[in-house]
Amino acid sequence: MAVPIAVLDCDLLLYGRGHRTLDRFKLEDVTDEYLVSTYGFPRQFICYLVDLLGATLSRPTQRSRAISPETQILAALGFYTSGSFQTRMGDAIGISQASMSRCVANVTEALVERASQFIHFPKDEATVQTLKEDFYGLAGMPGVLGVVDCTHVAIKAPNAEDLSYVNRKGLHSLNCLMVCDSRGVLLSAETHWPGSLADCAVLEQAALTSQFETELHKDGWLLGDSSFLLRTWLMTPLHIPETPAEYRYNMAHSATHNVIERTFRTIRSRFRCLDGSKGTLQYSPEKSSHIILACCVLHNISLQHGLDVWSAPATGHMEQSEEEYEQTESVDSEACRVRQELLLTHFS
């Protein structure tokens, strides 16, 4: 006689029939306060993500109870904003830790696929002009298209032989090159660079450099700190200001460049998986890079939805770059001429 084989549901085994199941958890059943406290974002934002990613996350499955896009997104947001796969998060939506991990992977890849949709420089002249005017309104620095800097995100050691991810503090990390506008909206994010690379070396190899040298540098420039070399499209501070004009230039530069430092604080405060308070990202460099980029996409979407209040500094260990650099000026004579003309025209 044939013996029927029961197909067991892992989540059911883990949590029992009395636990809230995937089918029973609905956004409308919980308060906005609960959503914000548990997943970091309000209902309207989560519903937008469901509409945006739903088709991608609704893949065919052989399981009788596929995890819904809504649940996958909640699981991923829970991890991004808490940095933890702890049972409490899985308990809230009724899935196991293994399922949580799969949800994070699925949502991360769906967001990465849409990175260019949400992270990019403006193309039309009117928007570019508005970008410059907004920056000028901060501290009187003209022609600014964005502020650029690097920040390190700690990751687990890839393997014992690979030292390329060991930064100058002896920790494994990814060095992430980012550009933002005056509101903190990211215009560029390259999250895959090994932590051993200095900021200047990252920029030298970055797609951002190719982009500005071939497309955007005629329209203005980025602002970078002294860990970068002066270029015609990248204005850096003077190492030793001497004249009143040079002091005014440096002060305007610093006040404007501060926007990206505040943006880094906002990102690591909102996405605690990046700030080191729960430990390093326990993934390969490639997957860690994708998680960082997914958080960058969410950061921009959140600004689009009006969630743009600057956050206070987080108590974590996401490192901002503190490069040690030689006090030397760029050998690029054309770049020096451009900066000198800027000094004479706007700060003398």
Short mmCIF file of C-alpha atoms in Angstrom, two decimals:
data_model
loop_
_atom_site.label_atom_id
_atom_site.label_comp_id
_atom_site.label_asym_id
_atom_site.label_seq_id
_atom_site.Cartn_x
_atom_site.Cartn_y
_atom_site.Cartn_z
CA MET A 1 0.00 0.00 0.00
CA ALA A 2 1.30 3.41 -0.92
CA VAL A 3 2.23 5.59 1.99
CA PRO A 4 1.31 9.26 1.50
CA ILE A 5 4.23 11.62 1.83
CA ALA A 6 3.55 14.85 3.68
CA VAL A 7 5.17 18.01 2.38
CA LEU A 8 6.20 19.95 5.46
CA ASP A 9 6.28 23.73 5.64
CA CYS A 10 9.54 24.80 7.34
CA ASP A 11 8.03 28.00 8.70
CA LEU A 12 5.11 26.04 10.14
CA LEU A 13 7.52 23.65 11.85
CA LEU A 14 9.50 26.55 13.28
CA TYR A 15 6.61 28.62 14.55
CA GLY A 16 3.57 26.35 14.89
CA ARG A 17 0.00 26.83 13.76
CA GLY A 18 -0.70 29.52 16.31
CA HIS A 19 1.88 31.85 14.74
CA ARG A 20 0.83 34.60 12.35
CA THR A 21 1.20 33.13 8.87
CA LEU A 22 2.27 34.75 5.64
CA ASP A 23 -1.31 34.88 4.42
CA ARG A 24 -2.59 36.56 7.56
CA PHE A 25 -0.10 39.45 7.77
CA LYS A 26 -1.55 42.49 6.03
CA LEU A 27 -0.33 46.07 6.03
CA GLU A 28 -3.81 47.31 6.83
CA ASP A 29 -3.87 45.24 10.02
CA VAL A 30 -1.11 47.23 11.71
CA THR A 31 -0.61 50.88 12.61
CA ASP A 32 1.72 53.36 10.92
CA GLU A 33 3.64 53.64 14.19
CA TYR A 34 4.24 49.89 14.18
CA LEU A 35 5.48 49.93 10.58
CA VAL A 36 7.90 52.77 11.23
CA SER A 37 9.22 51.27 14.47
CA THR A 38 9.65 47.76 13.03
CA TYR A 39 10.54 48.35 9.38
CA GLY A 40 11.76 51.95 9.40
CA PHE A 41 9.26 53.35 6.90
CA PRO A 42 5.59 54.42 6.78
CA ARG A 43 2.79 52.61 4.99
CA GLN A 44 2.73 54.84 1.88
CA PHE A 45 6.43 54.23 1.25
CA ILE A 46 6.07 50.45 1.68
CA CYS A 47 3.06 50.37 -0.67
CA TYR A 48 5.08 52.27 -3.27
CA LEU A 49 7.83 49.62 -3.06
CA VAL A 50 5.26 46.85 -3.46
CA ASP A 51 4.00 48.51 -6.66
CA LEU A 52 7.55 49.13 -7.89
CA LEU A 53 9.01 45.69 -7.18
CA GLY A 54 5.94 43.46 -7.06
CA ALA A 55 6.22 42.03 -10.57
CA THR A 56 9.91 41.21 -10.12
CA LEU A 57 9.36 39.55 -6.75
CA SER A 58 6.35 37.47 -7.90
CA ARG A 59 8.39 34.73 -9.45
CA PRO A 60 6.93 31.28 -10.18
CA THR A 61 7.52 28.80 -7.36
CA GLN A 62 6.89 25.14 -6.63
CA ARG A 63 6.05 25.90 -3.03
CA SER A 64 2.41 25.85 -2.10
CA ARG A 65 2.83 29.05 -0.08
CA ALA A 66 5.13 31.45 -1.93
CA ILE A 67 6.21 34.47 0.05
CA SER A 68 4.33 37.50 -1.20
CA PRO A 69 6.16 40.59 -2.53
CA GLU A 70 4.74 42.56 0.40
CA THR A 71 6.25 40.16 2.91
CA GLN A 72 9.58 40.00 1.07
CA ILE A 73 9.84 43.79 1.11
CA LEU A 74 8.99 43.99 4.81
CA ALA A 75 11.63 41.37 5.58
CA ALA A 76 14.28 43.23 3.58
CA LEU A 77 13.39 46.61 5.10
CA GLY A 78 13.55 45.04 8.54
CA PHE A 79 17.10 43.86 7.87
CA TYR A 80 18.29 47.06 6.19
CA THR A 81 17.03 49.27 9.01
CA SER A 82 17.95 47.03 11.95
CA GLY A 83 20.99 45.17 10.64
CA SER A 84 19.69 41.97 12.17
CA PHE A 85 18.10 38.67 11.17
CA GLN A 86 16.98 38.12 14.74
CA THR A 87 13.88 36.00 15.33
CA ARG A 88 11.88 39.07 16.40
CA MET A 89 11.88 40.37 12.83
CA GLY A 90 10.89 37.02 11.37
CA ASP A 91 8.28 36.58 14.07
CA ALA A 92 6.65 39.85 13.08
CA ILE A 93 5.79 38.56 9.60
CA GLY A 94 5.85 34.82 10.23
CA ILE A 95 8.91 33.57 8.35
CA SER A 96 12.09 31.78 9.31
CA GLN A 97 15.59 33.27 9.35
CA ALA A 98 16.45 31.32 6.19
CA SER A 99 13.42 32.80 4.45
CA MET A 100 14.41 36.24 5.72
CA SER A 101 17.80 35.84 4.07
CA ARG A 102 16.22 34.83 0.74
CA CYS A 103 13.86 37.80 0.91
CA VAL A 104 16.75 40.20 1.49
CA ALA A 105 18.61 38.73 -1.49
CA ASN A 106 15.55 39.00 -3.76
CA VAL A 107 14.67 42.56 -2.80
CA THR A 108 18.30 43.66 -2.94
CA GLU A 109 18.71 42.45 -6.51
CA ALA A 110 15.39 44.02 -7.53
CA LEU A 111 16.53 47.38 -6.16
CA VAL A 112 19.99 47.12 -7.74
CA GLU A 113 18.36 46.48 -11.12
CA ARG A 114 16.65 49.87 -10.72
CA ALA A 115 19.65 51.80 -9.44
CA SER A 116 20.12 53.83 -12.62
CA GLN A 117 16.45 54.85 -12.47
CA PHE A 118 16.89 56.53 -9.09
CA ILE A 119 20.61 57.44 -8.91
CA HIS A 120 21.79 59.67 -11.76
CA PHE A 121 22.85 63.18 -12.66
CA PRO A 122 20.21 65.44 -14.18
CA LYS A 123 20.30 65.65 -17.96
CA ASP A 124 18.19 68.65 -18.98
CA GLU A 125 19.63 72.16 -18.74
CA ALA A 126 16.88 73.55 -16.53
CA THR A 127 17.43 70.89 -13.85
CA VAL A 128 21.21 71.33 -14.02
CA GLN A 129 20.79 75.07 -13.53
CA THR A 130 18.51 74.48 -10.54
CA LEU A 131 21.12 72.10 -9.12
CA LYS A 132 23.78 74.82 -9.32
CA GLU A 133 21.49 77.46 -7.83
CA ASP A 134 20.61 75.24 -4.89
CA PHE A 135 24.29 74.68 -4.13
CA TYR A 136 25.06 78.38 -4.54
CA GLY A 137 22.36 79.14 -2.00
CA LEU A 138 24.21 77.13 0.66
CA ALA A 139 27.44 79.12 0.88
CA GLY A 140 27.94 81.07 -2.33
CA MET A 141 29.98 78.47 -4.23
CA PRO A 142 29.11 78.75 -7.95
CA GLY A 143 29.00 76.07 -10.65
CA VAL A 144 28.63 73.09 -8.30
CA LEU A 145 27.06 69.97 -9.79
CA GLY A 146 27.58 67.76 -6.74
CA VAL A 147 29.78 67.03 -3.73
CA VAL A 148 31.85 63.84 -3.71
CA ASP A 149 33.45 61.76 -0.98
CA CYS A 150 34.16 58.19 0.05
CA THR A 151 32.95 56.19 3.02
CA HIS A 152 33.92 52.71 4.22
CA VAL A 153 31.44 49.95 5.07
CA ALA A 154 32.77 47.02 7.08
CA ILE A 155 32.41 43.51 5.60
CA LYS A 156 33.50 40.05 6.68
CA ALA A 157 36.93 38.91 5.50
CA PRO A 158 36.55 37.34 2.02
CA ASN A 159 39.37 34.87 2.68
CA ALA A 160 42.70 34.70 4.47
CA GLU A 161 44.75 35.42 1.33
CA ASP A 162 42.81 38.41 0.05
CA LEU A 163 44.26 41.58 1.56
CA SER A 164 42.75 43.96 -0.98
CA TYR A 165 39.78 44.64 1.30
CA VAL A 166 41.89 45.49 4.37
CA ASN A 167 41.76 49.24 4.94
CA ARG A 168 44.36 51.41 6.65
CA LYS A 169 42.80 50.63 10.06
CA GLY A 170 43.29 46.91 9.51
CA LEU A 171 39.58 46.21 8.98
CA HIS A 172 37.92 44.60 5.97
CA SER A 173 35.72 47.07 4.13
CA LEU A 174 34.34 48.37 0.88
CA ASN A 175 35.29 51.93 -0.04
CA CYS A 176 32.19 53.56 -1.50
CA LEU A 177 32.43 56.63 -3.73
CA MET A 178 29.29 58.79 -3.70
CA VAL A 179 28.08 62.12 -5.02
CA CYS A 180 25.03 63.99 -3.73
CA ASP A 181 23.12 67.20 -4.41
CA SER A 182 22.33 69.97 -1.94
CA ARG A 183 19.44 67.97 -0.40
CA GLY A 184 21.45 64.78 0.00
CA VAL A 185 19.97 63.03 -3.03
CA LEU A 186 22.60 60.65 -4.41
CA LEU A 187 23.64 61.40 -7.99
CA SER A 188 26.27 58.66 -8.19
CA ALA A 189 27.13 55.64 -6.02
CA GLU A 190 29.96 53.19 -6.67
CA THR A 191 29.91 50.75 -3.78
CA HIS A 192 32.25 47.96 -4.91
CA TRP A 193 35.76 49.32 -4.39
CA PRO A 194 38.11 47.34 -2.08
CA GLY A 195 38.86 49.01 1.24
CA SER A 196 42.62 49.03 0.65
CA LEU A 197 42.22 51.60 -2.12
CA ALA A 198 42.74 55.21 -1.07
CA ASP A 199 40.02 57.68 -2.04
CA CYS A 200 42.23 59.22 -4.72
CA ALA A 201 42.87 55.78 -6.28
CA VAL A 202 39.17 54.96 -6.22
CA LEU A 203 38.31 58.16 -8.06
CA GLU A 204 41.09 57.54 -10.58
CA GLN A 205 39.49 54.22 -11.58
CA ALA A 206 35.84 55.18 -11.10
CA ALA A 207 33.20 55.44 -13.79
CA LEU A 208 32.51 58.90 -12.35
CA THR A 209 35.84 60.17 -13.67
CA SER A 210 35.18 58.90 -17.17
CA GLN A 211 31.71 60.43 -17.05
CA PHE A 212 32.95 63.88 -16.09
CA GLU A 213 35.94 63.91 -18.41
CA THR A 214 33.75 63.08 -21.41
CA GLU A 215 30.37 64.64 -20.60
CA LEU A 216 29.75 66.97 -17.71
CA HIS A 217 32.89 68.92 -16.84
CA LYS A 218 32.11 71.76 -19.26
CA ASP A 219 28.96 72.60 -17.29
CA GLY A 220 30.51 72.93 -13.83
CA TRP A 221 32.38 70.88 -11.28
CA LEU A 222 32.17 68.64 -8.26
CA LEU A 223 33.56 69.57 -4.86
CA GLY A 224 35.90 67.10 -3.18
CA ASP A 225 38.06 67.27 -0.08
CA SER A 226 41.86 67.18 -0.01
CA SER A 227 42.01 63.41 -0.31
CA PHE A 228 41.38 63.98 -4.03
CA LEU A 229 43.55 65.72 -6.61
CA LEU A 230 42.40 68.98 -8.15
CA ARG A 231 40.92 68.56 -11.64
CA THR A 232 39.18 70.91 -14.04
CA TRP A 233 35.87 69.29 -13.01
CA LEU A 234 36.77 68.70 -9.33
CA MET A 235 37.48 71.67 -7.09
CA THR A 236 39.42 70.91 -3.90
CA PRO A 237 40.30 73.25 -1.02
CA LEU A 238 43.62 75.09 -0.95
CA HIS A 239 46.01 73.38 1.47
CA ILE A 240 47.52 76.62 2.73
CA PRO A 241 45.23 79.59 2.10
CA GLU A 242 47.02 82.92 2.29
CA THR A 243 44.80 85.65 0.88
CA PRO A 244 41.32 86.72 2.06
CA ALA A 245 39.92 85.38 -1.21
CA GLU A 246 41.49 81.98 -0.60
CA TYR A 247 40.09 81.85 2.94
CA ARG A 248 36.63 82.76 1.65
CA TYR A 249 36.91 80.08 -1.03
CA ASN A 250 37.91 77.44 1.52
CA MET A 251 35.09 78.40 3.88
CA ALA A 252 32.49 78.23 1.10
CA HIS A 253 33.96 74.94 -0.09
CA SER A 254 33.83 73.39 3.38
CA ALA A 255 30.28 74.57 4.12
CA THR A 256 29.06 73.18 0.79
CA HIS A 257 30.99 69.90 0.97
CA ASN A 258 29.52 69.26 4.42
CA VAL A 259 26.30 68.16 2.70
CA ILE A 260 27.74 64.76 1.82
CA GLU A 261 29.01 64.20 5.35
CA ARG A 262 25.47 64.80 6.59
CA THR A 263 24.19 62.47 3.88
CA PHE A 264 26.49 59.68 5.05
CA ARG A 265 25.22 60.16 8.60
CA THR A 266 21.63 59.99 7.38
CA ILE A 267 22.23 56.79 5.40
CA ARG A 268 23.97 54.95 8.21
CA SER A 269 21.41 56.16 10.75
CA ARG A 270 18.48 54.99 8.59
CA PHE A 271 20.12 51.74 7.41
CA ARG A 272 21.73 50.21 10.47
CA CYS A 273 22.96 47.21 8.51
CA LEU A 274 25.70 49.57 7.24
CA ASP A 275 26.76 51.32 10.44
CA GLY A 276 28.60 48.42 12.08
CA SER A 277 26.54 48.43 15.28
CA LYS A 278 25.31 44.88 14.52
CA GLY A 279 28.70 43.76 13.19
CA THR A 280 30.02 43.62 9.66
CA LEU A 281 27.98 42.66 6.60
CA GLN A 282 28.22 38.86 6.55
CA TYR A 283 28.32 38.52 2.78
CA SER A 284 30.82 38.36 -0.05
CA PRO A 285 32.16 41.71 -1.29
CA GLU A 286 29.86 41.51 -4.32
CA LYS A 287 26.71 40.85 -2.29
CA SER A 288 27.72 43.44 0.31
CA SER A 289 28.20 45.97 -2.47
CA HIS A 290 24.69 45.21 -3.73
CA ILE A 291 23.18 45.67 -0.27
CA ILE A 292 24.88 49.06 0.07
CA LEU A 293 23.64 50.10 -3.36
CA ALA A 294 20.10 48.91 -2.53
CA CYS A 295 20.16 51.11 0.57
CA CYS A 296 21.32 54.03 -1.60
CA VAL A 297 18.34 53.48 -3.91
CA LEU A 298 15.99 53.40 -0.91
CA HIS A 299 17.61 56.57 0.43
CA ASN A 300 16.77 58.42 -2.79
CA ILE A 301 13.25 57.01 -2.94
CA SER A 302 12.68 58.10 0.65
CA LEU A 303 13.72 61.67 -0.26
CA GLN A 304 11.27 61.59 -3.16
CA HIS A 305 8.58 60.72 -0.62
CA GLY A 306 9.43 63.65 1.61
CA LEU A 307 11.34 61.68 4.24
CA ASP A 308 14.18 64.16 4.03
CA VAL A 309 14.77 65.30 7.58
CA TRP A 310 18.50 65.20 8.29
CA SER A 311 19.26 62.50 10.84
CA ALA A 312 21.47 62.86 13.86
CA PRO A 313 24.83 61.03 13.84
CA ALA A 314 24.49 57.33 14.54
CA THR A 315 26.51 55.52 17.17
CA GLY A 316 28.01 52.99 14.81
CA HIS A 317 31.28 52.16 13.11
CA MET A 318 30.58 52.91 9.47
CA GLU A 319 33.81 54.68 8.68
CA GLN A 320 33.98 57.96 6.89
CA SER A 321 37.21 58.36 5.03
CA GLU A 322 39.96 60.08 6.94
CA GLU A 323 42.63 59.91 4.30
CA GLU A 324 46.18 60.87 5.04
CA TYR A 325 47.46 62.89 2.14
CA GLU A 326 50.52 64.88 1.25
CA GLN A 327 50.11 68.62 1.33
CA THR A 328 50.84 69.09 -2.36
CA GLU A 329 48.95 70.85 -5.09
CA SER A 330 47.82 69.28 -8.33
CA VAL A 331 50.28 69.25 -11.21
CA ASP A 332 47.34 69.82 -13.55
CA SER A 333 48.05 73.37 -14.68
CA GLU A 334 44.67 73.75 -16.38
CA ALA A 335 42.88 72.70 -13.17
CA CYS A 336 44.92 75.23 -11.20
CA ARG A 337 43.98 77.92 -13.72
CA VAL A 338 40.27 77.07 -13.40
CA ARG A 339 40.40 77.28 -9.60
CA GLN A 340 42.37 80.52 -9.70
CA GLU A 341 39.82 82.04 -12.07
CA LEU A 342 37.06 80.93 -9.69
CA LEU A 343 38.90 82.65 -6.82
CA LEU A 344 39.32 85.89 -8.74
CA THR A 345 35.81 85.96 -10.17
CA HIS A 346 33.74 85.02 -7.12
CA PHE A 347 35.83 85.36 -3.92
CA SER A 348 38.10 88.40 -4.42
#
